[in-house]
Short mmCIF file of C-alpha atoms (C1' of nucleotides) in Angstrom, two decimals:
data_model
loop_
_atom_site.label_atom_id
_atom_site.label_comp_id
_atom_site.label_asym_id
_atom_site.label_seq_id
_atom_site.Cartn_x
_atom_site.Cartn_y
_atom_site.Cartn_z
CA MET W 1 8.28 38.74 -4.11
CA THR W 2 9.22 35.67 -3.50
CA PRO W 3 12.67 34.21 -3.68
CA PRO W 4 12.50 34.17 -7.51
CA ALA W 5 14.44 31.13 -8.84
CA LEU W 6 17.21 30.16 -6.92
CA SER W 7 17.44 27.30 -7.84
CA GLN W 8 14.29 25.87 -7.59
CA ASP W 9 15.07 23.86 -11.02
CA SER W 10 16.69 21.09 -9.94
CA ARG W 11 14.78 20.69 -6.65
CA THR W 12 11.67 21.05 -8.43
CA ARG W 13 12.47 18.50 -11.27
CA LEU W 14 13.49 16.12 -8.43
CA ILE W 15 10.46 16.39 -6.73
CA ASP W 16 8.04 15.80 -10.01
CA SER W 17 10.17 12.93 -10.62
CA ALA W 18 9.87 11.68 -6.89
CA ILE W 19 5.78 12.03 -7.19
CA LEU W 20 5.74 9.76 -10.65
CA HIS W 21 8.64 6.90 -9.07
CA PHE W 22 7.31 7.14 -5.65
CA ALA W 23 3.72 6.19 -6.31
CA ALA W 24 4.84 3.65 -9.22
CA LYS W 25 7.18 2.02 -7.02
CA GLY W 26 6.65 2.84 -3.98
CA PHE W 27 9.40 3.82 -1.00
CA ASP W 28 11.96 1.16 -0.71
CA GLY W 29 11.34 0.47 -3.81
CA THR W 30 12.44 3.20 -6.04
CA GLY W 31 15.96 4.14 -5.85
CA ILE W 32 16.97 7.81 -5.49
CA ARG W 33 19.78 7.43 -8.58
CA GLU W 34 16.25 6.34 -10.43
CA ILE W 35 15.10 9.27 -9.01
CA ALA W 36 17.56 12.25 -10.12
CA LYS W 37 18.18 10.36 -13.46
CA SER W 38 14.85 10.68 -14.52
CA ALA W 39 15.85 14.23 -13.18
CA ASN W 40 18.26 14.49 -15.28
CA THR W 41 20.78 15.73 -12.02
CA ASN W 42 22.31 14.46 -9.75
CA SER W 43 21.51 11.77 -6.80
CA ALA W 44 23.90 14.02 -4.64
CA MET W 45 21.09 16.97 -4.95
CA VAL W 46 18.87 14.80 -2.95
CA ALA W 47 20.85 14.93 -0.09
CA TYR W 48 21.27 18.80 -1.11
CA HIS W 49 18.36 19.84 -1.69
CA PHE W 50 16.38 17.63 1.17
CA CYS W 51 18.33 15.93 3.86
CA GLY W 52 17.40 12.31 2.08
CA LYS W 53 15.60 10.20 0.80
CA GLU W 54 13.05 10.42 3.42
CA GLY W 55 12.53 14.17 3.01
CA LEU W 56 12.71 13.95 -0.13
CA TYR W 57 9.68 11.90 0.17
CA SER W 58 7.60 14.79 2.02
CA GLU W 59 8.29 17.13 0.20
CA ALA W 60 6.59 15.34 -2.54
CA LEU W 61 3.42 14.59 -0.85
CA LYS W 62 3.71 18.17 0.22
CA ALA W 63 3.86 19.56 -3.00
CA LEU W 64 1.21 17.04 -4.05
CA PHE W 65 -1.66 18.44 -1.43
CA SER W 66 -0.93 21.87 -2.58
CA ARG W 67 -2.07 20.78 -5.59
CA LYS W 68 -4.81 19.18 -4.51
CA VAL W 69 -6.93 21.48 -2.39
CA SER W 70 -8.97 22.09 -5.33
CA PRO W 71 -12.09 20.36 -4.95
CA VAL W 72 -12.92 20.58 -1.75
CA SER W 73 -12.37 24.69 -1.70
CA GLN W 74 -14.77 25.32 -4.90
CA LEU W 75 -17.47 24.16 -3.16
CA ALA W 76 -20.17 27.00 -1.45
CA SER W 77 -19.62 26.77 2.02
CA LEU W 78 -23.34 26.54 2.92
CA PRO W 79 -25.81 28.28 4.52
CA ALA W 80 -26.81 28.92 8.76
CA PRO W 81 -28.53 24.93 9.77
CA GLY W 82 -31.14 27.64 10.60
CA ALA W 83 -31.92 29.13 7.70
CA PRO W 84 -34.54 28.92 5.29
CA GLY W 85 -32.57 27.25 2.18
CA ALA W 86 -30.44 25.41 4.71
CA ARG W 87 -31.83 22.16 3.70
CA GLN W 88 -32.29 22.33 0.22
CA ALA W 89 -28.34 23.88 -0.01
CA ALA W 90 -26.84 21.22 2.03
CA LEU W 91 -28.79 18.51 -0.29
CA GLN W 92 -27.09 20.23 -3.04
CA GLY W 93 -23.89 20.70 -1.44
CA LEU W 94 -23.53 17.15 -0.84
CA GLN W 95 -24.00 16.46 -4.77
CA ASP W 96 -21.81 18.51 -5.77
CA TYR W 97 -19.60 17.27 -3.17
CA ILE W 98 -19.30 13.90 -4.48
CA ARG W 99 -19.54 14.87 -7.87
CA ALA W 100 -16.34 16.94 -7.65
CA PHE W 101 -14.57 14.26 -5.54
CA LEU W 102 -14.99 11.41 -6.88
CA THR W 103 -14.67 12.63 -10.81
CA GLU W 104 -11.19 13.92 -9.11
CA LEU W 105 -10.87 10.69 -8.03
CA MET W 106 -11.63 9.95 -11.86
CA THR W 107 -10.10 12.13 -14.77
CA CYS W 108 -6.31 10.95 -13.56
CA ASP W 109 -7.01 7.76 -14.35
CA GLY W 110 -4.39 7.39 -17.22
CA GLN W 111 -4.64 10.73 -18.60
CA ASP W 112 -2.42 12.71 -17.10
CA PRO W 113 0.64 10.68 -14.66
CA VAL W 114 0.93 12.96 -12.39
CA ASP W 115 -2.55 13.34 -11.09
CA GLU W 116 -2.78 9.32 -11.24
CA ALA W 117 0.54 9.11 -9.41
CA ALA W 118 -1.39 11.75 -6.94
CA MET W 119 -4.32 9.31 -6.14
CA ILE W 120 -2.04 5.87 -5.80
CA LEU W 121 0.66 7.78 -3.30
CA MET W 122 -2.34 9.64 -1.31
CA ALA W 123 -3.82 5.99 -1.14
CA ARG W 124 -1.07 4.45 0.33
CA GLU W 125 -0.26 7.00 2.63
CA MET W 126 -4.39 7.06 3.60
CA GLN W 127 -3.73 2.93 4.43
CA ALA W 128 0.61 2.76 5.88
CA PRO W 129 0.67 6.05 6.81
CA ARG W 130 4.34 6.70 6.47
CA PRO W 131 5.15 7.76 10.07
CA ALA W 132 7.21 11.28 9.12
CA SER W 133 4.65 12.49 6.95
CA SER W 134 0.86 11.12 8.80
CA ALA W 135 0.84 14.62 10.55
CA LEU W 136 0.85 15.99 6.66
CA LEU W 137 -1.87 14.17 5.79
CA ILE W 138 -4.71 13.76 8.37
CA GLU W 139 -3.94 18.33 8.04
CA HIS W 140 -5.20 17.78 4.40
CA LEU W 141 -7.71 15.79 4.42
CA ARG W 142 -9.42 18.02 8.05
CA PRO W 143 -11.41 20.30 5.44
CA TYR W 144 -12.99 17.21 3.77
CA VAL W 145 -13.75 16.32 6.69
CA THR W 146 -15.08 19.46 7.78
CA HIS W 147 -17.15 19.73 5.14
CA LEU W 148 -18.55 16.77 4.55
CA THR W 149 -19.47 16.85 7.98
CA SER W 150 -21.19 20.11 7.96
CA CYS W 151 -23.14 18.97 5.19
CA LEU W 152 -24.48 15.97 7.27
CA GLN W 153 -25.24 17.40 9.81
CA VAL W 154 -27.84 19.58 8.42
CA LEU W 155 -29.98 16.79 6.59
CA ARG W 156 -29.92 14.67 10.13
CA PRO W 157 -29.98 16.84 12.69
CA ASP W 158 -30.87 14.15 14.43
CA LEU W 159 -28.26 12.26 14.15
CA LYS W 160 -25.48 12.42 17.58
CA GLU W 161 -21.56 13.83 16.29
CA ASP W 162 -20.62 10.34 15.82
CA GLN W 163 -23.36 8.88 13.83
CA LEU W 164 -22.32 11.76 12.03
CA PHE W 165 -18.84 10.57 11.15
CA ALA W 166 -19.41 7.41 10.92
CA MET W 167 -22.17 8.77 8.27
CA GLY W 168 -19.28 10.65 6.35
CA VAL W 169 -16.52 8.08 6.60
CA SER W 170 -19.04 5.93 4.46
CA ILE W 171 -19.74 8.86 2.11
CA GLN W 172 -16.59 8.92 1.50
CA GLY W 173 -15.17 5.21 2.13
CA LEU W 174 -17.41 5.12 -0.80
CA MET W 175 -15.22 6.89 -3.10
CA ILE W 176 -12.12 6.12 -1.84
CA HIS W 177 -12.86 2.22 -1.73
CA PHE W 178 -14.18 2.21 -6.00
CA ARG W 179 -10.81 4.16 -7.12
CA ASN W 180 -8.63 2.10 -5.33
CA SER W 181 -9.72 -1.47 -6.20
CA LEU W 182 -10.69 -0.17 -9.85
CA GLY W 183 -7.68 -2.98 -10.62
CA ILE W 184 -9.21 -5.13 -8.90
CA LEU W 185 -12.93 -4.68 -10.17
CA ARG W 186 -11.62 -4.55 -14.21
CA LEU W 187 -9.59 -8.52 -13.39
CA LEU W 188 -12.71 -9.38 -11.51
CA ARG W 189 -15.02 -8.77 -14.72
CA GLY W 190 -12.26 -9.31 -17.53
CA ASN W 191 -13.00 -5.88 -18.51
CA PRO W 192 -10.06 -3.26 -18.57
CA ALA W 193 -11.78 -0.14 -19.83
CA TYR W 194 -15.09 -1.20 -16.39
CA PRO W 195 -16.43 1.88 -15.61
CA GLU W 196 -17.76 3.01 -19.43
CA ASP W 197 -18.93 6.38 -18.15
CA LEU W 198 -18.53 8.05 -15.60
CA ALA W 199 -21.67 9.94 -15.40
CA ASN W 200 -23.24 6.57 -14.34
CA VAL W 201 -20.51 6.16 -12.09
CA ILE W 202 -20.68 9.55 -10.16
CA GLN W 203 -25.22 8.55 -10.49
CA HIS W 204 -24.60 5.68 -8.67
CA HIS W 205 -22.52 6.46 -5.86
CA ILE W 206 -24.93 9.46 -5.44
CA ASP W 207 -27.89 7.63 -5.23
CA PHE W 208 -26.23 5.44 -2.17
CA SER W 209 -25.07 8.07 0.23
CA LEU W 210 -28.28 9.99 -0.33
CA ARG W 211 -30.09 6.41 0.23
CA GLY W 212 -27.50 5.22 3.05
CA LEU W 213 -27.56 8.52 5.19
CA GLY W 214 -31.08 8.44 4.97
CA VAL W 215 -32.89 11.70 3.36
CA PRO W 216 -36.54 10.62 3.04
CA GLU W 217 -35.75 13.06 -0.82
CA ALA W 218 -33.65 9.41 -1.76
CA PHE W 219 -36.86 6.88 -1.43
CA PRO W 220 -37.78 6.07 -4.94
CA SER W 221 -41.99 6.08 -3.78
CA PRO W 222 -42.27 7.92 -0.39
CA ARG W 223 -45.36 9.49 -1.46
CA ASN W 224 -46.70 5.89 -2.60
CA MET N 1 -2.09 -39.30 5.84
CA THR N 2 -0.87 -36.59 4.72
CA PRO N 3 3.05 -36.55 4.53
CA PRO N 4 3.34 -36.00 8.64
CA ALA N 5 6.82 -33.96 8.66
CA LEU N 6 9.34 -33.97 5.99
CA SER N 7 10.35 -30.50 7.07
CA GLN N 8 7.85 -28.85 7.44
CA ASP N 9 8.93 -27.08 10.21
CA SER N 10 11.25 -24.57 8.18
CA ARG N 11 8.92 -24.52 5.99
CA THR N 12 6.18 -22.88 7.44
CA ARG N 13 8.13 -20.77 9.76
CA LEU N 14 9.09 -18.75 7.10
CA ILE N 15 6.07 -18.79 5.99
CA ASP N 16 4.65 -17.10 9.47
CA SER N 17 7.83 -14.89 9.05
CA ALA N 18 7.28 -14.20 5.65
CA ILE N 19 3.26 -12.70 6.69
CA LEU N 20 4.16 -10.64 9.46
CA HIS N 21 7.29 -9.09 8.11
CA PHE N 22 6.39 -8.52 4.53
CA ALA N 23 2.26 -6.54 6.85
CA ALA N 24 5.45 -4.46 8.63
CA LYS N 25 7.21 -2.93 5.64
CA GLY N 26 6.42 -4.01 2.58
CA PHE N 27 8.20 -6.40 0.07
CA ASP N 28 11.07 -4.18 -0.81
CA GLY N 29 10.89 -3.09 2.88
CA THR N 30 11.92 -6.61 4.04
CA GLY N 31 15.45 -8.98 3.63
CA ILE N 32 15.11 -13.17 3.05
CA ARG N 33 18.15 -12.69 6.22
CA GLU N 34 15.64 -10.53 8.19
CA ILE N 35 12.48 -13.38 7.49
CA ALA N 36 14.88 -15.93 7.53
CA LYS N 37 16.64 -14.56 11.29
CA SER N 38 13.10 -14.72 13.27
CA ALA N 39 11.94 -17.99 11.58
CA ASN N 40 15.20 -19.13 13.38
CA THR N 41 17.03 -20.52 9.99
CA ASN N 42 18.54 -19.24 7.05
CA SER N 43 18.14 -16.73 4.13
CA ALA N 44 19.52 -20.11 1.76
CA MET N 45 16.15 -21.29 2.57
CA VAL N 46 14.21 -18.53 0.81
CA ALA N 47 15.35 -20.42 -2.14
CA TYR N 48 15.94 -23.74 -0.93
CA HIS N 49 11.74 -24.06 -0.74
CA PHE N 50 10.59 -20.90 -2.40
CA CYS N 51 12.39 -20.53 -4.79
CA GLY N 52 13.25 -17.42 -3.97
CA LYS N 53 12.42 -13.79 -2.13
CA GLU N 54 9.21 -13.41 -4.90
CA GLY N 55 8.05 -16.82 -4.50
CA LEU N 56 8.32 -17.49 -0.93
CA TYR N 57 5.61 -13.77 -0.86
CA SER N 58 3.36 -16.02 -3.14
CA GLU N 59 3.60 -18.62 -1.07
CA ALA N 60 2.88 -16.75 2.41
CA LEU N 61 -0.28 -15.09 0.24
CA LYS N 62 -2.08 -18.98 -0.68
CA ALA N 63 -1.28 -19.57 3.27
CA LEU N 64 -2.81 -16.61 4.38
CA PHE N 65 -5.84 -16.96 2.01
CA SER N 66 -6.12 -20.93 2.37
CA ARG N 67 -6.81 -19.72 6.59
CA LYS N 68 -9.38 -17.04 5.78
CA VAL N 69 -12.16 -18.44 4.12
CA SER N 70 -14.20 -18.76 6.94
CA PRO N 71 -16.73 -16.32 6.55
CA VAL N 72 -18.43 -17.03 3.27
CA SER N 73 -19.04 -21.10 3.77
CA GLN N 74 -20.01 -20.74 7.22
CA LEU N 75 -23.18 -18.22 5.63
CA ALA N 76 -25.93 -20.98 4.57
CA SER N 77 -26.85 -20.31 1.16
CA LEU N 78 -30.04 -19.42 0.17
CA PRO N 79 -33.25 -20.99 -1.95
CA ALA N 80 -33.64 -20.69 -5.55
CA PRO N 81 -35.12 -16.58 -6.55
CA GLY N 82 -38.28 -17.56 -6.77
CA ALA N 83 -38.38 -19.59 -4.32
CA PRO N 84 -41.02 -18.01 -1.26
CA GLY N 85 -39.32 -17.48 1.67
CA ALA N 86 -36.44 -16.35 -0.78
CA ARG N 87 -36.68 -13.47 -0.12
CA GLN N 88 -36.55 -13.18 3.15
CA ALA N 89 -33.55 -15.28 3.02
CA ALA N 90 -31.61 -12.87 0.80
CA LEU N 91 -32.36 -9.61 3.76
CA GLN N 92 -30.55 -12.04 6.72
CA GLY N 93 -28.03 -13.49 4.30
CA LEU N 94 -26.64 -10.14 3.05
CA GLN N 95 -26.84 -8.85 6.64
CA ASP N 96 -25.16 -11.94 7.91
CA TYR N 97 -23.01 -11.06 5.37
CA ILE N 98 -22.18 -7.99 6.38
CA ARG N 99 -21.46 -9.24 10.15
CA ALA N 100 -19.53 -12.21 9.48
CA PHE N 101 -17.28 -9.68 7.14
CA LEU N 102 -17.15 -6.67 9.54
CA THR N 103 -16.23 -8.83 12.48
CA GLU N 104 -13.56 -10.92 10.58
CA LEU N 105 -11.49 -7.49 9.68
CA MET N 106 -12.21 -6.06 12.69
CA THR N 107 -11.76 -8.87 15.99
CA CYS N 108 -7.86 -9.32 13.97
CA ASP N 109 -6.86 -6.06 15.35
CA GLY N 110 -4.44 -5.90 17.38
CA GLN N 111 -4.97 -8.89 19.59
CA ASP N 112 -3.54 -11.22 16.65
CA PRO N 113 -0.10 -10.39 14.65
CA VAL N 114 -0.98 -12.93 12.32
CA ASP N 115 -5.03 -12.33 11.84
CA GLU N 116 -4.06 -8.21 11.84
CA ALA N 117 -0.73 -8.99 9.36
CA ALA N 118 -3.21 -10.99 6.87
CA MET N 119 -5.58 -7.83 6.54
CA ILE N 120 -2.88 -5.58 5.79
CA LEU N 121 -1.02 -7.77 3.28
CA MET N 122 -4.24 -8.46 1.79
CA ALA N 123 -5.46 -4.84 2.06
CA ARG N 124 -1.98 -3.93 -0.04
CA GLU N 125 -2.53 -6.79 -2.46
CA MET N 126 -5.98 -5.57 -3.19
CA GLN N 127 -4.54 -1.84 -4.23
CA ALA N 128 -1.20 -2.77 -5.37
CA PRO N 129 -1.50 -5.87 -7.65
CA ARG N 130 2.11 -8.33 -6.96
CA PRO N 131 1.26 -9.17 -11.08
CA ALA N 132 3.41 -12.61 -9.42
CA SER N 133 -0.09 -13.36 -7.27
CA SER N 134 -2.66 -11.06 -8.20
CA ALA N 135 -4.10 -14.72 -9.96
CA LEU N 136 -4.20 -16.01 -6.85
CA LEU N 137 -6.11 -13.26 -5.20
CA ILE N 138 -8.88 -12.82 -7.33
CA GLU N 139 -9.28 -15.96 -7.15
CA HIS N 140 -9.76 -15.96 -3.62
CA LEU N 141 -11.97 -12.57 -3.79
CA ARG N 142 -14.19 -14.44 -6.31
CA PRO N 143 -16.70 -17.28 -3.60
CA TYR N 144 -17.17 -13.24 -1.46
CA VAL N 145 -18.43 -11.62 -5.04
CA THR N 146 -20.44 -14.99 -5.83
CA HIS N 147 -22.45 -14.88 -2.87
CA LEU N 148 -22.86 -10.97 -2.51
CA THR N 149 -24.29 -10.75 -5.70
CA SER N 150 -26.54 -13.57 -5.18
CA CYS N 151 -28.20 -12.17 -2.13
CA LEU N 152 -29.24 -8.59 -4.12
CA GLN N 153 -30.03 -9.91 -6.89
CA VAL N 154 -32.74 -11.50 -5.50
CA LEU N 155 -33.26 -7.88 -3.03
CA ARG N 156 -33.29 -6.11 -6.05
CA PRO N 157 -34.43 -8.45 -8.62
CA ASP N 158 -34.75 -4.80 -11.42
CA LEU N 159 -31.54 -3.79 -11.00
CA LYS N 160 -29.62 -4.91 -14.73
CA GLU N 161 -26.05 -7.07 -14.16
CA ASP N 162 -24.01 -3.70 -13.95
CA GLN N 163 -25.79 -2.17 -10.74
CA LEU N 164 -25.76 -4.99 -8.97
CA PHE N 165 -22.15 -5.00 -9.52
CA ALA N 166 -21.67 -1.56 -8.80
CA MET N 167 -24.48 -2.78 -5.63
CA GLY N 168 -21.92 -5.12 -3.96
CA VAL N 169 -18.96 -2.96 -4.61
CA SER N 170 -20.03 -0.08 -2.14
CA ILE N 171 -21.18 -2.53 0.35
CA GLN N 172 -18.00 -4.03 -0.03
CA GLY N 173 -16.10 -0.45 -0.17
CA LEU N 174 -17.88 0.47 2.47
CA MET N 175 -16.54 -2.87 5.33
CA ILE N 176 -13.24 -2.67 3.68
CA HIS N 177 -12.70 1.34 4.12
CA PHE N 178 -13.33 1.47 7.39
CA ARG N 179 -10.77 -0.72 8.49
CA ASN N 180 -8.48 0.07 6.05
CA SER N 181 -8.45 3.75 7.55
CA LEU N 182 -9.01 2.94 10.85
CA GLY N 183 -5.14 4.16 11.61
CA ILE N 184 -6.20 7.74 9.29
CA LEU N 185 -9.45 7.98 11.41
CA ARG N 186 -7.84 7.33 14.77
CA LEU N 187 -5.88 10.21 14.90
CA LEU N 188 -8.95 12.74 12.67
CA ARG N 189 -11.00 11.75 16.02
CA GLY N 190 -8.09 12.25 18.35
CA ASN N 191 -9.34 8.71 19.83
CA PRO N 192 -6.55 5.65 19.72
CA ALA N 193 -9.29 3.42 20.60
CA TYR N 194 -11.92 4.98 18.32
CA PRO N 195 -14.46 2.24 16.78
CA GLU N 196 -15.29 1.67 20.93
CA ASP N 197 -18.35 -0.74 20.27
CA LEU N 198 -18.43 -3.39 17.66
CA ALA N 199 -22.05 -3.65 18.13
CA ASN N 200 -22.55 0.00 16.98
CA VAL N 201 -20.52 -0.13 13.86
CA ILE N 202 -21.94 -3.45 12.57
CA GLN N 203 -25.37 -2.00 12.45
CA HIS N 204 -24.40 0.62 11.16
CA HIS N 205 -23.07 -0.40 8.07
CA ILE N 206 -25.86 -3.19 7.71
CA ASP N 207 -28.02 0.48 8.06
CA PHE N 208 -26.06 2.08 5.40
CA SER N 209 -26.50 -0.42 3.27
CA LEU N 210 -29.54 -1.89 3.28
CA ARG N 211 -30.80 1.81 2.80
CA GLY N 212 -28.39 1.93 -0.11
CA LEU N 213 -28.81 -0.90 -2.03
CA GLY N 214 -32.88 0.82 -1.40
CA VAL N 215 -35.02 -2.09 -0.24
CA PRO N 216 -38.47 -0.64 1.59
CA GLU N 217 -37.64 -2.93 4.60
CA ALA N 218 -34.61 -0.55 5.40
CA PHE N 219 -36.66 2.37 5.12
CA PRO N 220 -36.93 4.63 7.59
CA SER N 221 -41.10 5.29 8.06
CA PRO N 222 -41.98 2.89 5.12
CA ARG N 223 -46.16 3.81 5.70
CA ASN N 224 -46.16 7.24 7.27
"C1'" DA A 1 29.09 -50.52 8.48
"C1'" DG A 2 28.04 -47.78 4.11
"C1'" DT A 3 26.16 -44.57 1.55
"C1'" DC A 4 21.96 -42.36 -0.49
"C1'" DG A 5 19.20 -37.86 -0.14
"C1'" DC A 6 17.32 -34.72 2.28
"C1'" DA A 7 17.54 -30.60 4.86
"C1'" DT A 8 20.84 -27.26 7.12
"C1'" DT A 9 24.18 -24.32 7.30
"C1'" DA A 10 28.20 -20.43 7.13
"C1'" DA A 11 30.90 -18.27 3.44
"C1'" DT A 12 30.69 -15.77 -0.05
"C1'" DC A 13 28.70 -13.58 -4.64
"C1'" DA A 14 28.01 -9.32 -7.19
"C1'" DC A 15 25.27 -5.88 -7.64
"C1'" DT A 16 22.71 -1.29 -5.18
"C1'" DC A 17 21.53 1.26 -2.09
"C1'" DG A 18 21.09 5.86 0.63
"C1'" DA A 19 25.11 9.05 2.22
"C1'" DT A 20 28.76 11.32 1.39
"C1'" DT A 21 33.03 14.40 0.20
"C1'" DG A 22 36.36 17.42 -2.67
"C1'" DA A 23 36.39 19.32 -7.03
"C1'" DT A 24 34.33 21.86 -10.66
"C1'" DT A 25 30.97 24.62 -12.34
"C1'" DT A 26 27.50 28.56 -12.29
"C1'" DA A 27 26.05 32.70 -10.02
"C1'" DT A 28 26.04 37.06 -7.37
"C1'" DT A 29 28.14 41.16 -4.84
"C1'" DC A 30 31.30 44.27 -4.40
"C1'" DG D 1 37.58 41.06 -13.17
"C1'" DA D 2 38.22 39.47 -7.88
"C1'" DA D 3 35.89 37.28 -4.24
"C1'" DT D 4 32.52 34.85 -2.59
"C1'" DA D 5 28.89 31.87 -2.14
"C1'" DA D 6 25.26 28.55 -4.08
"C1'" DA D 7 24.45 24.79 -7.49
"C1'" DT D 8 26.39 20.35 -9.45
"C1'" DC D 9 28.61 16.52 -10.40
"C1'" DA D 10 31.91 11.79 -10.22
"C1'" DA D 11 33.46 9.37 -7.27
"C1'" DT D 12 33.49 6.81 -3.25
"C1'" DC D 13 31.88 4.75 1.41
"C1'" DG D 14 29.95 1.14 3.85
"C1'" DA D 15 26.92 -1.68 4.94
"C1'" DG D 16 22.55 -4.29 2.43
"C1'" DT D 17 20.44 -6.67 -0.89
"C1'" DG D 18 19.55 -11.51 -3.06
"C1'" DA D 19 21.20 -16.01 -4.68
"C1'" DT D 20 24.76 -19.16 -4.86
"C1'" DT D 21 27.45 -22.64 -3.76
"C1'" DA D 22 30.19 -26.14 -1.38
"C1'" DA D 23 30.24 -28.53 2.91
"C1'" DT D 24 28.32 -30.77 6.81
"C1'" DG D 25 24.46 -32.60 10.10
"C1'" DC D 26 21.45 -36.37 9.80
"C1'" DG D 27 17.99 -40.21 9.06
"C1'" DA D 28 17.05 -44.52 6.02
"C1'" DC D 29 17.61 -48.02 3.95
"C1'" DT D 30 20.46 -52.02 1.81
#
DNA sequence: AGTCGCATTAATCACTCGATTGATTTATTC
DNA sequence: GAATAAATCAATCGAGTGATTAATGCGACT
């Protein structure tokens, strides 16, 4: 079926090594010799397999993305906007989304170095996309945006499309910024183990997001 | 008074040039010859004034920060937590803070290249602080945190310190992430002039933040 | 005039960069 | 088992890196 071996060997070893090194020291801060050495091969293989350093970087990003589609694809799709249980489903879907996304963001903190590198690379790329791979990035992001927007649409049918988009950006931003600024937050708190408890973090983000979105269910005492 | 000229000339020219180049291509992607050339001077001046490239980078960051203290210092300080108008003042103070911070984040988008570079550099530094200058960074951030926390404390006296901190991080994160991901957002929307209207953006962030924080004043219909 | 000190310069140092080459090893096919 | 192709390697290329040096320009003070 699939072209089985065909020297996928040194190629994937190079990609894995590249992910780690690029994440740790950036594109310009990393030499191809360094990458090749960690991959137990020669720097010439970078040109052989990827047509140079830039090609290796793109390929590394692509490999990263193809391993990281989990949180959205696992979530159940929503019933039609008009259906009876739609609102409740959307509410639950949004909470699941936040939990899944945040869990994925955080569980790779310090445990699996490749997962951790993936987040760093993705964050860097989101903030300053390397032109050669920006198309790759937005293609990878689109399903997230779609899923999130479809939830919000059900929960706030009164909002226009611009406003829904802004809501989605904000909810997404809460989580991404939290993850990105973990280093600074720990410095600011003087506590290297800052988040302490992931469950609290998730609950905070769900509460803040739902209230921020303006769904009545999230208000502290709607009937008093 | 101040030691007037004394060759502040090439020194400041180097710093300004460094801000631009470091922001555009990163620390590793920028050569000192390149910086010096733009500053109409010689690369040897980097060693002469700043003891090398790393020193120039730190000095550039420091210069950046000293020009960027405006939004917090302009804001009025709050009355004591127990005082009569304290709650109203804190509410107003938080809104002013969001407006000031967001305005500063956005007005430098594409207009003054140095201001724009400042944001990029600061974002990069916040996400992956260069060890030599991380102390500089958190020192610059602390007054923001302090001001924000003092507002939140009045508005949500029921929360513990951890929770207040999380609220502050979230409100801050809304704005920072929005600014950082402007490039991607424009790509996602296919609209290079995405935000269109700054006033709307500010209003959205104020609304989302106040609701997210959970202040009753921000709920859509508290008495119905 | 002399000279001291700071600022500036061109030239150079040792080194690393990404890319390429040509030879060599390994796998595949007839 | 010879022939062909794919994969890998050590060695090298020119360009560019940050840092250093020695020489020079220039104003102030004596």
